[in-house]
Structure formats: structure tokens, C-alpha cells
Short mmCIF file of C-alpha atoms and ligand atoms in Angstrom, two decimals:
data_model
loop_
_atom_site.label_atom_id
_atom_site.label_comp_id
_atom_site.label_asym_id
_atom_site.label_seq_id
_atom_site.Cartn_x
_atom_site.Cartn_y
_atom_site.Cartn_z
CA MET X 1004 38.45 66.31 -12.28
CA ASN X 1005 39.49 65.91 -8.62
CA THR X 1006 38.98 62.37 -7.39
CA PRO X 1007 36.45 63.24 -4.57
CA SER X 1008 34.29 65.03 -7.10
CA HIS X 1009 34.21 61.91 -9.27
CA ALA X 1010 32.92 59.85 -6.29
CA ILE X 1011 30.29 62.40 -5.22
CA LEU X 1012 28.93 63.25 -8.72
CA ASN X 1013 29.00 59.55 -9.81
CA LEU X 1014 27.00 58.56 -6.79
CA VAL X 1015 24.37 61.27 -7.37
CA SER X 1016 24.09 60.72 -11.10
CA LEU X 1017 23.98 56.79 -10.91
CA ASP X 1018 21.60 56.89 -7.92
CA ALA X 1019 19.33 59.34 -9.59
CA ALA X 1020 19.32 57.31 -12.77
CA LEU X 1021 19.21 53.75 -11.26
CA SER X 1022 17.77 54.18 -7.62
CA LEU X 1023 20.74 52.14 -6.25
CA THR X 1024 20.70 50.04 -3.07
CA PRO X 1025 23.04 51.07 -0.34
CA THR X 1026 25.66 48.44 -1.41
CA LEU X 1027 25.51 49.77 -4.98
CA ARG X 1028 25.87 53.29 -3.75
CA TRP X 1029 29.18 52.38 -2.22
CA THR X 1030 30.03 50.77 -5.44
CA ALA X 1031 29.29 53.85 -7.41
CA MET X 1032 31.62 55.82 -5.23
CA LEU X 1033 34.36 53.18 -5.36
CA GLY X 1034 33.98 53.21 -9.18
CA GLY X 1035 34.41 57.04 -9.10
CA ILE X 1036 37.72 56.63 -7.22
CA LEU X 1037 39.12 53.44 -8.84
CA PRO X 1038 40.61 54.94 -12.02
CA ASP X 1039 42.84 57.46 -10.06
CA VAL X 1040 44.08 54.69 -7.44
CA PRO X 1041 47.11 53.95 -9.62
CA ILE X 1042 48.02 57.76 -9.59
CA PHE X 1043 47.82 57.72 -5.75
CA GLY X 1044 49.93 54.54 -5.68
CA PHE X 1045 52.45 56.11 -8.02
CA TYR X 1046 52.68 59.35 -5.88
CA ILE X 1047 53.19 57.30 -2.66
CA TRP X 1048 55.98 55.38 -4.29
CA ALA X 1049 57.60 58.42 -5.86
CA LYS X 1050 57.42 60.54 -2.63
CA PHE X 1051 58.12 58.00 0.13
CA ILE X 1052 59.97 55.18 -1.58
CA ALA X 1053 61.92 56.75 -4.54
CA LYS X 1054 62.01 60.14 -2.56
CA LEU X 1055 61.77 62.19 -5.76
CA PRO X 1056 61.47 65.96 -5.40
CA GLU X 1057 57.80 67.18 -5.75
CA SER X 1058 58.69 69.15 -8.95
CA GLN X 1059 60.09 65.97 -10.61
CA ILE X 1060 57.26 63.80 -9.58
CA TRP X 1061 54.54 65.59 -11.74
CA SER X 1062 56.72 67.13 -14.41
CA GLU X 1063 58.86 64.02 -15.26
CA ALA X 1064 58.24 60.84 -13.35
CA TYR X 1065 54.45 60.93 -13.90
CA TYR X 1066 55.11 60.83 -17.64
CA TRP X 1067 57.31 57.72 -17.59
CA PRO X 1068 56.01 55.05 -19.99
CA LEU X 1069 55.16 52.39 -17.38
CA ASN X 1070 53.22 54.95 -15.21
CA GLN X 1071 51.49 56.27 -18.28
CA THR X 1072 50.46 52.67 -19.54
CA ILE X 1073 49.00 51.84 -15.94
CA VAL X 1074 47.11 55.12 -15.89
CA ALA X 1075 45.88 54.53 -19.42
CA ILE X 1076 44.48 51.07 -18.50
CA SER X 1077 42.66 52.38 -15.45
CA HIS X 1078 41.21 55.27 -17.55
CA SER X 1079 40.26 53.10 -20.55
CA ILE X 1080 36.73 53.47 -21.71
CA PRO X 1081 36.93 50.36 -23.96
CA LEU X 1082 38.21 48.11 -21.00
CA ALA X 1083 35.41 49.44 -18.81
CA LEU X 1084 32.89 48.94 -21.55
CA LEU X 1085 34.20 45.33 -21.94
CA GLY X 1086 33.89 44.95 -18.17
CA LEU X 1087 30.31 46.19 -18.39
CA ALA X 1088 29.44 43.91 -21.15
CA ILE X 1089 30.72 40.82 -19.30
CA ALA X 1090 28.96 42.00 -16.06
CA THR X 1091 25.64 42.41 -17.95
CA TRP X 1092 26.02 38.98 -19.55
CA GLN X 1093 26.83 37.37 -16.23
CA ARG X 1094 24.23 39.41 -14.36
CA TRP X 1095 26.72 41.04 -11.87
CA PRO X 1096 25.05 44.21 -10.67
CA ILE X 1097 28.03 45.23 -8.47
CA VAL X 1098 30.52 44.94 -11.40
CA GLN X 1099 28.00 46.64 -13.69
CA VAL X 1100 27.73 49.71 -11.47
CA LEU X 1101 31.49 49.74 -10.83
CA CYS X 1102 32.23 49.68 -14.58
CA LEU X 1103 29.51 52.38 -15.25
CA SER X 1104 31.07 54.54 -12.66
CA CYS X 1105 34.56 54.02 -14.17
CA ILE X 1106 33.13 55.14 -17.52
CA LEU X 1107 31.52 58.21 -15.91
CA HIS X 1108 34.84 59.02 -14.35
CA ASP X 1109 36.59 58.77 -17.83
CA LEU X 1110 33.84 61.01 -19.31
CA GLY X 1111 34.34 63.50 -16.58
CA ASP X 1112 38.10 63.44 -17.14
CA LEU X 1113 37.88 63.72 -20.96
CA PRO X 1114 37.02 67.48 -21.35
CA LEU X 1115 39.06 68.65 -18.33
CA HIS X 1116 42.65 67.53 -18.99
CA HIS X 1117 45.12 69.48 -21.17
CA GLU X 1118 48.75 68.42 -21.03
CA ASP X 1119 48.11 65.53 -18.68
CA ALA X 1120 45.25 64.04 -20.89
CA HIS X 1121 44.69 60.48 -20.47
CA ARG X 1122 44.62 57.83 -23.33
CA HIS X 1123 40.87 57.18 -22.86
CA PHE X 1124 40.68 54.71 -25.75
CA PHE X 1125 43.71 52.61 -24.86
CA PRO X 1126 44.40 49.84 -25.94
CA LEU X 1127 42.53 50.50 -29.16
CA SER X 1128 44.23 53.86 -29.57
CA ASP X 1129 46.91 56.01 -27.98
CA TRP X 1130 45.10 59.11 -29.01
CA ARG X 1131 44.67 61.86 -26.26
CA PHE X 1132 42.01 64.52 -26.39
CA ILE X 1133 44.16 67.63 -25.45
CA SER X 1134 41.23 69.67 -24.11
CA PRO X 1135 41.58 73.54 -24.13
CA VAL X 1136 40.13 73.32 -20.64
CA SER X 1137 42.04 71.94 -17.59
CA TYR X 1138 40.51 71.16 -14.22
CA TRP X 1139 43.55 72.69 -12.40
CA ASP X 1140 45.72 74.76 -14.75
CA PRO X 1141 45.06 78.42 -14.58
CA LYS X 1142 46.57 78.87 -18.00
CA HIS X 1143 43.79 76.73 -19.45
CA TYR X 1144 40.62 78.10 -17.81
CA GLY X 1145 41.38 76.29 -14.58
CA ALA X 1146 39.86 78.91 -12.40
CA ILE X 1147 36.52 78.64 -14.32
CA ALA X 1148 36.61 74.76 -14.51
CA ALA X 1149 37.45 74.32 -10.79
CA GLY X 1150 34.69 76.92 -9.92
CA CYS X 1151 32.18 74.88 -11.88
CA GLU X 1152 33.44 71.53 -10.43
CA PHE X 1153 33.23 72.74 -6.89
CA THR X 1154 29.88 74.29 -7.47
CA ALA X 1155 28.47 71.00 -8.97
CA VAL X 1156 29.92 69.18 -5.96
CA ALA X 1157 28.31 71.61 -3.49
CA ILE X 1158 24.90 71.14 -5.10
CA ALA X 1159 25.27 67.27 -5.26
CA SER X 1160 26.43 67.39 -1.60
CA LEU X 1161 23.20 69.29 -0.67
CA TRP X 1162 21.11 66.85 -2.69
CA LEU X 1163 22.84 63.91 -0.87
CA SER X 1164 22.52 65.47 2.62
CA GLY X 1165 18.85 65.98 2.09
CA ARG X 1166 18.40 62.39 1.08
CA SER X 1167 20.48 59.71 2.56
CA ALA X 1168 23.76 60.80 3.99
CA THR X 1169 24.92 58.89 7.15
CA LYS X 1170 26.80 60.74 9.86
CA ILE X 1171 30.18 59.66 8.41
CA GLY X 1172 28.89 60.56 4.90
CA ALA X 1173 27.85 64.06 6.13
CA ILE X 1174 31.23 64.64 7.70
CA VAL X 1175 33.06 63.54 4.52
CA LEU X 1176 30.90 65.87 2.39
CA VAL X 1177 31.46 68.98 4.66
CA GLY X 1178 35.12 68.10 4.76
CA VAL X 1179 35.40 67.78 0.90
CA ASN X 1180 33.44 71.07 0.26
CA LEU X 1181 35.51 72.90 2.91
CA LEU X 1182 38.79 71.77 1.41
CA TYR X 1183 37.60 72.81 -2.04
CA GLY X 1184 36.50 76.26 -0.82
CA LEU X 1185 39.72 76.86 0.98
CA GLY X 1186 41.80 75.48 -1.91
CA TYR X 1187 40.00 77.64 -4.41
CA ALA X 1188 40.38 80.78 -2.18
CA ARG X 1189 44.12 80.09 -1.78
CA PHE X 1190 45.11 78.87 -5.29
CA TYR X 1191 42.89 81.00 -7.63
CA LEU X 1192 41.77 83.99 -5.46
CA LYS X 1193 45.05 84.26 -3.64
CA LEU X 1194 43.43 84.97 -0.43
ZN1 LIG H 2257 40.93 60.38 -13.27
#
């Protein structure tokens, strides 16, 4: 799933389930983004420091063992569960929501990655669920998956804007939905 979708959908689902305080709402969004932060870090390094060509970044460098291990750690369900258990034991609500949101992120990625599937059970197992559906690859129902993802985000955005969106929040929501709409039209509908 695309990173902004994780942030928006995690915020809506955790807020609906737990009636979060404003601080915990930010935490839920942060937890939705956190597992993908190493991927952004890798891209910035590959593009601007190592100056690798775009094609090599995603087809080769992304699969280098060190990068894959870092991404496996950030997308690990057992490690997030361990964090949740420690936070519950210590009564740290911010860390609890952060870990819950990371787990939701992982559960969102699990059915939507094909050849770039993460090792969600690392370090207990290196097994990857190679889903028949990819959130981006047209060869693996990408058009349908992206259509469903963007629709879910649009509905979640409407729900948020009717509830508690700040001015900055509203601008971000409109921006994300606009980018998704334009991206979909260009990439899948070839408009
Ligand atoms: Zn992810």
C-alpha cells in the first residue's frame, strides 16, 4: 500500500476503535508511516548519494541483503507485537498506539505485495507471502488494487474532514487524494 494511505487509513480505523486523543491521532499516523521510513532513507541514499540510475534502484539495489534486512525489521509483525506487549506492560499509550499502527501497516501490506513482498514474520521466519495482488503492478491486478485503495482513502478523507480535520490536515487530505486521482488517471487509464 502507498505510505500516505497507511497513515490515513490507520488514523481512521484506530480513532474509530479507540477514540484517540489528538496526540494519539498523530501517533497513529506516525505509526502508519514508520515502517516505510527506511525505504525513503534508502531511496534518498541511492538517488542522491550513490547516484544510482532509477532502474537500478528498484530492480537491484532495493533487493541488496542489508536493505532487505532493514525493511524486514521495520515491517516485522513479531517485533511490533513485542513492542506492543512491552508498552502495555509499562502503560505507555503512545508506544501502544505506535506499535498497533505499525501492525496495521504490516497487515495492509501483506495482501498487496507480489515480488516486493516483505518478510513480515522476521526474525522468526524469512517467509514471504507472495500475494497474487500487487498494490502497484498492473500485471498483478494493480489497477483494481490501486482503485480500491484510492477509493478507501477518499472515503476515509471524507470521514475525517467531517470530523476533526485541521486546516493543514484538510490541505494534506485534498493533496493526497488529488495526487492519487491524477496518478491513477496517468498510470492506469493512460489519460
Ligand atoms: Zn510498507
